[in-house]
Amino acid sequence: MLKVNLIFTIVFLFSLLSCTSDEFNEKGNPSLEQVNMTAITVNNTTGVKKPFSVNNGVPTPSGKQWKVMPVFSDEFDGPGIDSKWNLDPLGHSDLKWPGRLPALFQKESFKIQNGEMKIKVGKLPAPVTISPYGKPITYTYYGGIMRSNITTNVGVGKYFECRMKMNKTEMGGGFWLMSKNVCGKKHEIDITESVGHITPQTESWARNWNKLYHSNAIRRVTTCNDDVRTQSALALPVKNSEKYYVYGFWWKSSTELLFYIDGEYAYTLVPPQGQLFDQDMYMQFSIESYDWNPIPANGGKVANASLADRTTHLDYIRSYELVDAPPNSQNFFIQNRATEKFIRPQTDAENSPIAQAPSTWKGAYTQWEKVNATNGYFHLKNKETGKFLRPQTNANNSPLVQVATAVNSQWQTQWKTVNSSDGYFYLLNRWTGKYIRPTNNDDLAGNTGNNYRILSVPTSLTWHYTQWKFVNIN
């Protein structure tokens, strides 16, 4: 799966032009407001059993665990398209929209191939005229929309993500949620929205929308209210069409909408006008045309690019809900006697350093369990990452790291306790024959300093810094 290491820092503002929605402009256009944009550092790999996450990513609240919601998840392994998805733009039970002119949504645009969903765009063989709202409208290009057949059952507390690579044309779209048409409470959450290619005809405010992570929280127009939204965006180091990004959204509460890019926190949106986003929504994925990034008169890349460039790649959609974690008396915190702080891996990554963290950090990253080895030794396995504690080398002051495999034959990941006093003990590594200690009082909170690593030290060092205890999780 995806592994990236990107370092990119940009901070700038841009204004979005307000446009009036019409009956064919289902998703509307960005409103006139400034969107704060920054960029981020990403360094991690993904998993399936919990949201794609790095150190600054999606947390697992204490006492909870993430559970996959199969009805809103799909690895697109085929061979056919699962019946959980509705590809008929006018055949859904609640959502009926044939696409924004001039691109018609059609189910033939979707195909599962090589373990992913591919959505193609292009020029229709002949113009198509339909009258879904009473008056005829004529389309000359095509895209597609995929909707869930059921709602997200309120959605608050749940997490949604997709891994995708945008096509390289003037069309775009993305991953979004939409409620039913309730007067005064028709809500939309755009998890990600971008385009594949911009032209001289692109509106000035959208000239970077092919290299952007952008999200909306929208109170859609109804007979009871006007359209209003909040939004934010991040500049990306690589175009949306040049790599697979993982776009994530945690519906933390009815007033807190948290967005993630490649497993790292990006920004939070607060719903507009004090609205509570707490109703059922449908999941949607669409590739569509935009009037602010119009298809050129000669058809542009939509009509003339290769099929490969006209194809959006959707690797997966994964959805999770928080459920109570089963009781596990083996889970505990590892607390130092001198500093009274816990230890945890700095990130999810293989060989990530083990660092000291405040004792107020009680999530799964600071929780450990014993896995029995031989001759009274045991492995220490982190609850969040599933990786094992070991010294990086057998040298004095070697930092501790986490690794994916518990090593029995060479003893690197094996430990035992050596009693000290007052319920504390030393942690002795079987491979090195050494104890461990924090460098000093620094921790990951960021306000104490950067020397927060845990080190191997000789057994001759027996002061409080080398003494530990396992603290039960209440």
GROMACS .gro file of C-alpha atoms in nm:
model
  474
    1MET     CA    1   0.000   0.000   0.000
    2LEU     CA    2   0.087   0.363  -0.011
    3LYS     CA    3   0.406   0.478   0.153
    4VAL     CA    4   0.513   0.837   0.118
    5ASN     CA    5   0.759   1.075   0.271
    6LEU     CA    6   0.674   1.428   0.168
    7ILE     CA    7   0.801   1.752   0.314
    8PHE     CA    8   0.632   2.057   0.178
    9THR     CA    9   0.537   2.386   0.342
   10ILE     CA   10   0.321   2.652   0.182
   11VAL     CA   11   0.087   2.895   0.349
   12PHE     CA   12  -0.134   3.116   0.138
   13LEU     CA   13  -0.487   3.241   0.096
   14PHE     CA   14  -0.715   3.244  -0.199
   15SER     CA   15  -1.064   3.371  -0.257
   16LEU     CA   16  -1.342   3.160  -0.399
   17LEU     CA   17  -1.598   3.312  -0.632
   18SER     CA   18  -1.964   3.295  -0.533
   19CYS     CA   19  -2.196   3.154  -0.799
   20THR     CA   20  -2.568   3.095  -0.801
   21SER     CA   21  -2.688   2.734  -0.795
   22ASP     CA   22  -2.954   2.617  -1.033
   23GLU     CA   23  -3.157   2.297  -1.058
   24PHE     CA   24  -2.880   2.129  -1.258
   25ASN     CA   25  -2.596   2.245  -1.030
   26GLU     CA   26  -2.648   1.982  -0.762
   27LYS     CA   27  -2.322   2.042  -0.576
   28GLY     CA   28  -2.314   2.417  -0.625
   29ASN     CA   29  -2.001   2.627  -0.651
   30PRO     CA   30  -1.762   2.756  -0.384
   31SER     CA   31  -1.891   3.062  -0.199
   32LEU     CA   32  -1.711   3.394  -0.168
   33GLU     CA   33  -1.484   3.345   0.130
   34GLN     CA   34  -1.117   3.292   0.199
   35VAL     CA   35  -0.983   2.943   0.245
   36ASN     CA   36  -0.674   2.904   0.462
   37MET     CA   37  -0.424   2.672   0.299
   38THR     CA   38  -0.115   2.503   0.440
   39ALA     CA   39   0.076   2.191   0.350
   40ILE     CA   40   0.189   1.896   0.558
   41THR     CA   41   0.448   1.628   0.623
   42VAL     CA   42   0.341   1.268   0.562
   43ASN     CA   43   0.531   0.952   0.650
   44ASN     CA   44   0.344   0.625   0.693
   45THR     CA   45   0.188   0.309   0.556
   46THR     CA   46  -0.177   0.205   0.576
   47GLY     CA   47  -0.381  -0.078   0.725
   48VAL     CA   48  -0.736  -0.206   0.689
   49LYS     CA   49  -0.857  -0.262   1.045
   50LYS     CA   50  -0.842   0.102   1.146
   51PRO     CA   51  -0.827   0.440   0.969
   52PHE     CA   52  -0.511   0.521   0.778
   53SER     CA   53  -0.318   0.719   1.039
   54VAL     CA   54   0.014   0.862   1.138
   55ASN     CA   55   0.130   1.021   1.464
   56ASN     CA   56  -0.089   1.327   1.408
   57GLY     CA   57  -0.370   1.123   1.256
   58VAL     CA   58  -0.698   0.974   1.363
   59PRO     CA   59  -0.695   0.889   1.735
   60THR     CA   60  -0.852   0.588   1.900
   61PRO     CA   61  -1.032   0.715   2.211
   62SER     CA   62  -0.958   0.529   2.532
   63GLY     CA   63  -1.180   0.226   2.579
   64LYS     CA   64  -1.281   0.223   2.211
   65GLN     CA   65  -1.169   0.052   1.894
   66TRP     CA   66  -1.243   0.106   1.526
   67LYS     CA   67  -1.468  -0.142   1.351
   68VAL     CA   68  -1.509  -0.166   0.974
   69MET     CA   69  -1.858  -0.094   0.839
   70PRO     CA   70  -1.883  -0.337   0.544
   71VAL     CA   71  -2.192  -0.174   0.393
   72PHE     CA   72  -1.992   0.146   0.336
   73SER     CA   73  -1.658  -0.015   0.252
   74ASP     CA   74  -1.530  -0.168  -0.071
   75GLU     CA   75  -1.186  -0.287  -0.180
   76PHE     CA   76  -1.316  -0.314  -0.541
   77ASP     CA   77  -1.170  -0.658  -0.583
   78GLY     CA   78  -1.456  -0.755  -0.815
   79PRO     CA   79  -1.534  -0.923  -1.033
   80GLY     CA   80  -1.853  -0.716  -1.051
   81ILE     CA   81  -1.970  -0.395  -0.888
   82ASP     CA   82  -2.133  -0.463  -0.551
   83SER     CA   83  -2.507  -0.410  -0.521
   84LYS     CA   84  -2.448  -0.175  -0.228
   85TRP     CA   85  -2.377   0.094  -0.490
   86ASN     CA   86  -2.632   0.266  -0.715
   87LEU     CA   87  -2.486   0.390  -1.046
   88ASP     CA   88  -2.813   0.517  -1.200
   89PRO     CA   89  -2.811   0.897  -1.162
   90LEU     CA   90  -3.193   0.917  -1.173
   91GLY     CA   91  -3.268   0.577  -1.022
   92HIS     CA   92  -3.178   0.637  -0.657
   93SER     CA   93  -3.449   0.633  -0.390
   94ASP     CA   94  -3.375   0.989  -0.269
   95LEU     CA   95  -3.098   1.148  -0.478
   96LYS     CA   96  -3.172   1.220  -0.842
   97TRP     CA   97  -2.926   1.429  -1.039
   98PRO     CA   98  -2.814   1.350  -1.397
   99GLY     CA   99  -2.501   1.565  -1.379
  100ARG     CA  100  -2.399   1.925  -1.429
  101LEU     CA  101  -2.399   2.041  -1.790
  102PRO     CA  102  -2.238   1.953  -2.021
  103ALA     CA  103  -2.142   1.610  -1.871
  104LEU     CA  104  -2.406   1.342  -1.822
  105PHE     CA  105  -2.366   1.084  -1.548
  106GLN     CA  106  -2.390   0.732  -1.685
  107LYS     CA  107  -2.334   0.396  -1.520
  108GLU     CA  108  -2.126   0.270  -1.813
  109SER     CA  109  -1.845   0.497  -1.692
  110PHE     CA  110  -1.768   0.257  -1.404
  111LYS     CA  111  -1.560  -0.057  -1.429
  112ILE     CA  112  -1.372  -0.274  -1.179
  113GLN     CA  113  -1.030  -0.373  -1.307
  114ASN     CA  114  -0.706  -0.478  -1.139
  115GLY     CA  115  -0.844  -0.440  -0.788
  116GLU     CA  116  -0.978  -0.087  -0.821
  117MET     CA  117  -1.277   0.104  -0.952
  118LYS     CA  118  -1.205   0.296  -1.270
  119ILE     CA  119  -1.428   0.586  -1.374
  120LYS     CA  120  -1.381   0.717  -1.726
  121VAL     CA  121  -1.491   1.048  -1.878
  122GLY     CA  122  -1.523   1.143  -2.243
  123LYS     CA  123  -1.731   1.281  -2.527
  124LEU     CA  124  -2.067   1.121  -2.602
  125PRO     CA  125  -2.099   0.964  -2.949
  126ALA     CA  126  -2.395   1.196  -3.004
  127PRO     CA  127  -2.562   1.462  -2.788
  128VAL     CA  128  -2.817   1.326  -2.537
  129THR     CA  129  -3.128   1.525  -2.448
  130ILE     CA  130  -3.334   1.442  -2.138
  131SER     CA  131  -3.605   1.621  -1.940
  132PRO     CA  132  -3.566   1.516  -1.576
  133TYR     CA  133  -3.705   1.845  -1.441
  134GLY     CA  134  -3.964   1.923  -1.706
  135LYS     CA  135  -3.758   2.115  -1.959
  136PRO     CA  136  -3.513   1.949  -2.201
  137ILE     CA  137  -3.139   1.967  -2.137
  138THR     CA  138  -2.870   1.841  -2.374
  139TYR     CA  139  -2.541   1.679  -2.277
  140THR     CA  140  -2.235   1.630  -2.495
  141TYR     CA  141  -1.987   1.466  -2.251
  142TYR     CA  142  -2.010   1.201  -1.983
  143GLY     CA  143  -1.888   1.122  -1.632
  144GLY     CA  144  -2.043   0.918  -1.353
  145ILE     CA  145  -2.181   0.910  -1.000
  146MET     CA  146  -2.186   0.623  -0.749
  147ARG     CA  147  -2.413   0.640  -0.443
  148SER     CA  148  -2.475   0.414  -0.146
  149ASN     CA  149  -2.821   0.262  -0.139
  150ILE     CA  150  -2.857   0.323   0.234
  151THR     CA  151  -2.762   0.612   0.463
  152THR     CA  152  -2.481   0.633   0.713
  153ASN     CA  153  -2.718   0.597   1.010
  154VAL     CA  154  -2.656   0.949   1.145
  155GLY     CA  155  -2.279   0.926   1.089
  156VAL     CA  156  -2.162   1.108   1.400
  157GLY     CA  157  -1.854   0.936   1.541
  158LYS     CA  158  -1.779   0.749   1.220
  159TYR     CA  159  -1.480   0.775   0.988
  160PHE     CA  160  -1.474   0.760   0.606
  161GLU     CA  161  -1.179   0.746   0.371
  162CYS     CA  162  -1.093   0.668   0.011
  163ARG     CA  163  -0.768   0.620  -0.176
  164MET     CA  164  -0.784   0.764  -0.524
  165LYS     CA  165  -0.596   0.924  -0.813
  166MET     CA  166  -0.782   1.185  -1.017
  167ASN     CA  167  -0.804   1.175  -1.397
  168LYS     CA  168  -0.598   1.424  -1.602
  169THR     CA  169  -0.883   1.614  -1.769
  170GLU     CA  170  -1.081   1.930  -1.705
  171MET     CA  171  -1.341   1.721  -1.519
  172GLY     CA  172  -1.313   1.629  -1.153
  173GLY     CA  173  -1.517   1.566  -0.843
  174GLY     CA  174  -1.458   1.337  -0.551
  175PHE     CA  175  -1.587   1.178  -0.234
  176TRP     CA  176  -1.886   1.326  -0.050
  177LEU     CA  177  -2.190   1.273   0.172
  178MET     CA  178  -2.541   1.405   0.111
  179SER     CA  179  -2.854   1.404   0.325
  180LYS     CA  180  -3.213   1.371   0.212
  181ASN     CA  181  -3.396   1.684   0.097
  182VAL     CA  182  -3.528   1.807   0.433
  183CYS     CA  183  -3.645   2.167   0.433
  184GLY     CA  184  -3.395   2.377   0.628
  185LYS     CA  185  -3.171   2.077   0.697
  186LYS     CA  186  -3.037   1.954   0.366
  187HIS     CA  187  -2.670   1.901   0.441
  188GLU     CA  188  -2.367   1.807   0.234
  189ILE     CA  189  -2.013   1.717   0.339
  190ASP     CA  190  -1.753   1.721   0.060
  191ILE     CA  191  -1.462   1.516   0.190
  192THR     CA  192  -1.251   1.598  -0.115
  193GLU     CA  193  -1.314   1.783  -0.440
  194SER     CA  194  -1.061   1.863  -0.713
  195VAL     CA  195  -1.009   1.857  -1.090
  196GLY     CA  196  -0.748   1.690  -1.307
  197HIS     CA  197  -0.644   1.974  -1.537
  198ILE     CA  198  -0.681   2.350  -1.554
  199THR     CA  199  -0.680   2.576  -1.863
  200PRO     CA  200  -0.666   2.948  -1.941
  201GLN     CA  201  -1.047   2.940  -1.912
  202THR     CA  202  -1.037   2.825  -1.551
  203GLU     CA  203  -1.164   3.085  -1.306
  204SER     CA  204  -0.875   3.269  -1.140
  205TRP     CA  205  -0.961   3.143  -0.790
  206ALA     CA  206  -0.946   2.781  -0.910
  207ARG     CA  207  -0.606   2.782  -1.080
  208ASN     CA  208  -0.465   2.540  -0.821
  209TRP     CA  209  -0.760   2.301  -0.801
  210ASN     CA  210  -0.560   2.029  -0.974
  211LYS     CA  211  -0.315   2.028  -0.681
  212LEU     CA  212  -0.544   2.074  -0.384
  213TYR     CA  213  -0.719   1.906  -0.093
  214HIS     CA  214  -1.048   2.092  -0.049
  215SER     CA  215  -1.351   2.019   0.172
  216ASN     CA  216  -1.694   2.173   0.230
  217ALA     CA  217  -1.966   2.163   0.495
  218ILE     CA  218  -2.277   2.294   0.321
  219ARG     CA  219  -2.628   2.382   0.424
  220ARG     CA  220  -2.790   2.335   0.085
  221VAL     CA  221  -3.054   2.571  -0.048
  222THR     CA  222  -3.417   2.469   0.015
  223THR     CA  223  -3.744   2.660   0.019
  224CYS     CA  224  -3.666   2.726   0.386
  225ASN     CA  225  -3.312   2.866   0.356
  226ASP     CA  226  -3.034   2.995   0.133
  227ASP     CA  227  -2.715   2.808   0.047
  228VAL     CA  228  -2.432   2.865   0.298
  229ARG     CA  229  -2.108   2.679   0.365
  230THR     CA  230  -1.781   2.659   0.552
  231GLN     CA  231  -1.472   2.527   0.376
  232SER     CA  232  -1.098   2.481   0.397
  233ALA     CA  233  -0.817   2.356   0.176
  234LEU     CA  234  -0.456   2.241   0.166
  235ALA     CA  235  -0.203   2.291  -0.110
  236LEU     CA  236  -0.061   1.955  -0.213
  237PRO     CA  237   0.301   1.888  -0.320
  238VAL     CA  238   0.193   1.664  -0.610
  239LYS     CA  239  -0.107   1.700  -0.840
  240ASN     CA  240  -0.420   1.505  -0.752
  241SER     CA  241  -0.384   1.325  -1.086
  242GLU     CA  242  -0.022   1.221  -1.037
  243LYS     CA  243  -0.042   1.004  -0.726
  244TYR     CA  244  -0.285   0.819  -0.504
  245TYR     CA  245  -0.390   1.022  -0.201
  246VAL     CA  246  -0.585   0.892   0.097
  247TYR     CA  247  -0.863   1.140   0.175
  248GLY     CA  248  -1.020   1.094   0.519
  249PHE     CA  249  -1.301   1.240   0.726
  250TRP     CA  250  -1.385   1.186   1.094
  251TRP     CA  251  -1.738   1.295   1.182
  252LYS     CA  252  -1.629   1.356   1.538
  253SER     CA  253  -1.948   1.533   1.650
  254SER     CA  254  -2.241   1.726   1.506
  255THR     CA  255  -2.029   2.044   1.521
  256GLU     CA  256  -1.677   1.905   1.459
  257LEU     CA  257  -1.584   1.774   1.116
  258LEU     CA  258  -1.218   1.666   1.100
  259PHE     CA  259  -1.038   1.605   0.769
  260TYR     CA  260  -0.720   1.407   0.698
  261ILE     CA  261  -0.484   1.368   0.403
  262ASP     CA  262  -0.262   1.060   0.378
  263GLY     CA  263  -0.334   0.980   0.742
  264GLU     CA  264  -0.241   1.319   0.883
  265TYR     CA  265  -0.477   1.577   1.029
  266ALA     CA  266  -0.545   1.861   0.786
  267TYR     CA  267  -0.819   2.088   0.927
  268THR     CA  268  -1.152   2.104   1.109
  269LEU     CA  269  -1.475   2.248   0.972
  270VAL     CA  270  -1.755   2.382   1.191
  271PRO     CA  271  -2.094   2.361   1.018
  272PRO     CA  272  -2.232   2.698   0.902
  273GLN     CA  273  -2.489   2.907   1.090
  274GLY     CA  274  -2.483   2.690   1.401
  275GLN     CA  275  -2.624   2.394   1.212
  276LEU     CA  276  -2.603   2.051   1.374
  277PHE     CA  277  -2.478   1.798   1.121
  278ASP     CA  278  -2.637   1.495   1.282
  279GLN     CA  279  -2.875   1.349   1.024
  280ASP     CA  280  -2.857   1.047   0.795
  281MET     CA  281  -2.650   1.088   0.481
  282TYR     CA  282  -2.574   0.889   0.171
  283MET     CA  283  -2.218   0.823   0.054
  284GLN     CA  284  -2.132   0.942  -0.298
  285PHE     CA  285  -1.840   0.939  -0.539
  286SER     CA  286  -1.868   1.143  -0.857
  287ILE     CA  287  -1.665   1.261  -1.155
  288GLU     CA  288  -1.836   1.563  -1.312
  289SER     CA  289  -1.792   1.884  -1.511
  290TYR     CA  290  -1.773   2.235  -1.362
  291ASP     CA  291  -1.870   2.570  -1.508
  292TRP     CA  292  -1.573   2.733  -1.330
  293ASN     CA  293  -1.334   2.491  -1.508
  294PRO     CA  294  -1.517   2.458  -1.841
  295ILE     CA  295  -1.442   2.197  -2.101
  296PRO     CA  296  -1.288   2.389  -2.394
  297ALA     CA  297  -1.483   2.428  -2.718
  298ASN     CA  298  -1.264   2.167  -2.889
  299GLY     CA  299  -1.338   1.916  -2.612
  300GLY     CA  300  -1.004   1.965  -2.440
  301LYS     CA  301  -0.858   1.664  -2.267
  302VAL     CA  302  -1.203   1.524  -2.197
  303ALA     CA  303  -1.251   1.456  -2.567
  304ASN     CA  304  -0.894   1.420  -2.690
  305ALA     CA  305  -0.677   1.265  -2.417
  306SER     CA  306  -0.597   0.894  -2.400
  307LEU     CA  307  -0.829   0.662  -2.209
  308ALA     CA  308  -0.561   0.631  -1.941
  309ASP     CA  309  -0.561   1.007  -1.885
  310ARG     CA  310  -0.942   1.017  -1.889
  311THR     CA  311  -0.967   0.761  -1.608
  312THR     CA  312  -1.000   0.822  -1.235
  313HIS     CA  313  -0.864   0.543  -1.016
  314LEU     CA  314  -1.047   0.458  -0.691
  315ASP     CA  315  -0.843   0.203  -0.498
  316TYR     CA  316  -1.081   0.162  -0.206
  317ILE     CA  317  -1.347   0.316   0.014
  318ARG     CA  318  -1.327   0.226   0.384
  319SER     CA  319  -1.561   0.327   0.662
  320TYR     CA  320  -1.531   0.271   1.035
  321GLU     CA  321  -1.733   0.317   1.351
  322LEU     CA  322  -1.616   0.335   1.712
  323VAL     CA  323  -1.725   0.048   1.933
  324ASP     CA  324  -1.638  -0.046   2.290
  325ALA     CA  325  -1.308  -0.229   2.311
  326PRO     CA  326  -1.330  -0.569   2.482
  327PRO     CA  327  -1.190  -0.582   2.836
  328ASN     CA  328  -0.825  -0.680   2.826
  329SER     CA  329  -0.642  -0.707   3.156
  330GLN     CA  330  -0.314  -0.750   2.965
  331ASN     CA  331  -0.314  -0.389   2.845
  332PHE     CA  332  -0.122  -0.143   3.059
  333PHE     CA  333   0.085   0.176   3.055
  334ILE     CA  334   0.462   0.165   3.112
  335GLN     CA  335   0.549   0.444   3.357
  336ASN     CA  336   0.892   0.573   3.458
  337ARG     CA  337   0.959   0.626   3.829
  338ALA     CA  338   1.164   0.943   3.795
  339THR     CA  339   0.956   1.129   3.538
  340GLU     CA  340   0.616   0.962   3.604
  341LYS     CA  341   0.562   0.963   3.227
  342PHE     CA  342   0.452   0.689   2.987
  343ILE     CA  343   0.626   0.555   2.676
  344ARG     CA  344   0.485   0.512   2.324
  345PRO     CA  345   0.602   0.486   1.961
  346GLN     CA  346   0.647   0.827   1.802
  347THR     CA  347   0.457   0.718   1.485
  348ASP     CA  348   0.305   0.404   1.331
  349ALA     CA  349   0.610   0.344   1.113
  350GLU     CA  350   0.847   0.048   1.127
  351ASN     CA  351   1.154   0.138   1.338
  352SER     CA  352   0.977   0.443   1.476
  353PRO     CA  353   1.158   0.563   1.790
  354ILE     CA  354   1.004   0.494   2.128
  355ALA     CA  355   0.943   0.822   2.305
  356GLN     CA  356   0.831   0.954   2.640
  357ALA     CA  357   0.479   1.100   2.660
  358PRO     CA  358   0.281   1.277   2.933
  359SER     CA  359   0.085   1.051   3.165
  360THR     CA  360  -0.232   1.231   3.051
  361TRP     CA  361  -0.192   1.063   2.710
  362LYS     CA  362  -0.398   0.749   2.765
  363GLY     CA  363  -0.492   0.647   2.411
  364ALA     CA  364  -0.396   0.321   2.244
  365TYR     CA  365  -0.048   0.452   2.150
  366THR     CA  366   0.059   0.449   2.518
  367GLN     CA  367  -0.094   0.107   2.587
  368TRP     CA  368   0.105  -0.216   2.581
  369GLU     CA  369   0.053  -0.585   2.639
  370LYS     CA  370   0.276  -0.879   2.726
  371VAL     CA  371   0.322  -1.162   2.480
  372ASN     CA  372   0.494  -1.457   2.646
  373ALA     CA  373   0.827  -1.580   2.507
  374THR     CA  374   1.047  -1.840   2.687
  375ASN     CA  375   1.232  -1.873   3.017
  376GLY     CA  376   1.034  -1.597   3.189
  377TYR     CA  377   1.085  -1.342   2.910
  378PHE     CA  378   0.806  -1.166   2.720
  379HIS     CA  379   0.754  -0.934   2.427
  380LEU     CA  380   0.600  -0.587   2.471
  381LYS     CA  381   0.344  -0.519   2.199
  382ASN     CA  382   0.192  -0.176   2.137
  383LYS     CA  383  -0.187  -0.173   2.124
  384GLU     CA  384  -0.221   0.092   1.852
  385THR     CA  385   0.050  -0.017   1.609
  386GLY     CA  386   0.070  -0.390   1.687
  387LYS     CA  387   0.450  -0.361   1.682
  388PHE     CA  388   0.708  -0.480   1.934
  389LEU     CA  389   0.961  -0.297   2.154
  390ARG     CA  390   1.333  -0.353   2.102
  391PRO     CA  391   1.667  -0.167   2.120
  392GLN     CA  392   1.791  -0.057   1.779
  393THR     CA  393   2.144  -0.193   1.845
  394ASN     CA  394   2.323  -0.355   2.139
  395ALA     CA  395   2.532  -0.045   2.211
  396ASN     CA  396   2.501   0.172   2.519
  397ASN     CA  397   2.255   0.460   2.465
  398SER     CA  398   2.102   0.290   2.162
  399PRO     CA  399   1.747   0.420   2.114
  400LEU     CA  400   1.449   0.190   2.149
  401VAL     CA  401   1.233   0.138   1.840
  402GLN     CA  402   0.929  -0.066   1.737
  403VAL     CA  403   0.933  -0.350   1.484
  404ALA     CA  404   0.660  -0.555   1.324
  405THR     CA  405   0.793  -0.900   1.417
  406ALA     CA  406   0.872  -1.041   1.759
  407VAL     CA  407   1.215  -1.204   1.733
  408ASN     CA  408   1.251  -1.522   1.939
  409SER     CA  409   1.567  -1.664   1.788
  410GLN     CA  410   1.785  -1.358   1.850
  411TRP     CA  411   1.605  -1.222   2.158
  412GLN     CA  412   1.600  -0.855   2.048
  413THR     CA  413   1.232  -0.807   2.136
  414GLN     CA  414   1.239  -1.010   2.462
  415TRP     CA  415   1.226  -0.854   2.809
  416LYS     CA  416   1.190  -0.945   3.172
  417THR     CA  417   1.138  -0.751   3.492
  418VAL     CA  418   1.406  -0.728   3.760
  419ASN     CA  419   1.261  -0.618   4.094
  420SER     CA  420   1.374  -0.288   4.243
  421SER     CA  421   1.169  -0.140   4.530
  422ASP     CA  422   0.823  -0.002   4.610
  423GLY     CA  423   0.661  -0.201   4.330
  424TYR     CA  424   0.902  -0.075   4.061
  425PHE     CA  425   1.135  -0.286   3.849
  426TYR     CA  426   1.404  -0.264   3.582
  427LEU     CA  427   1.325  -0.377   3.227
  428LEU     CA  428   1.606  -0.606   3.110
  429ASN     CA  429   1.651  -0.682   2.742
  430ARG     CA  430   1.748  -1.044   2.673
  431TRP     CA  431   1.964  -0.958   2.370
  432THR     CA  432   2.166  -0.667   2.511
  433GLY     CA  433   2.155  -0.752   2.882
  434LYS     CA  434   2.086  -0.382   2.942
  435TYR     CA  435   1.820  -0.175   3.117
  436ILE     CA  436   1.632   0.118   2.964
  437ARG     CA  437   1.571   0.478   3.068
  438PRO     CA  438   1.437   0.807   2.923
  439THR     CA  439   1.697   1.054   2.802
  440ASN     CA  440   1.563   1.310   3.049
  441ASN     CA  441   1.226   1.468   3.136
  442ASP     CA  442   1.141   1.573   2.778
  443ASP     CA  443   0.830   1.429   2.610
  444LEU     CA  444   0.622   1.445   2.293
  445ALA     CA  445   0.395   1.717   2.428
  446GLY     CA  446   0.632   1.963   2.266
  447ASN     CA  447   0.671   2.208   2.553
  448THR     CA  448   0.946   2.025   2.741
  449GLY     CA  449   1.213   1.975   2.475
  450ASN     CA  450   1.306   1.729   2.203
  451ASN     CA  451   1.518   1.474   2.391
  452TYR     CA  452   1.226   1.240   2.450
  453ARG     CA  453   1.372   0.907   2.335
  454ILE     CA  454   1.413   0.595   2.545
  455LEU     CA  455   1.767   0.450   2.558
  456SER     CA  456   1.952   0.129   2.650
  457VAL     CA  457   2.189   0.171   2.946
  458PRO     CA  458   2.417  -0.058   3.149
  459THR     CA  459   2.269  -0.250   3.443
  460SER     CA  460   2.508  -0.063   3.671
  461LEU     CA  461   2.271   0.237   3.645
  462THR     CA  462   2.009   0.168   3.910
  463TRP     CA  463   1.862   0.508   3.995
  464HIS     CA  464   1.495   0.602   3.951
  465TYR     CA  465   1.534   0.684   3.580
  466THR     CA  466   1.590   0.314   3.508
  467GLN     CA  467   1.293   0.200   3.717
  468TRP     CA  468   0.946   0.132   3.577
  469LYS     CA  469   0.605  -0.006   3.658
  470PHE     CA  470   0.308  -0.134   3.461
  471VAL     CA  471   0.001   0.077   3.531
  472ASN     CA  472  -0.338  -0.087   3.488
  473ILE     CA  473  -0.587   0.080   3.255
  474ASN     CA  474  -0.895   0.189   3.444
   0.00000   0.00000   0.00000
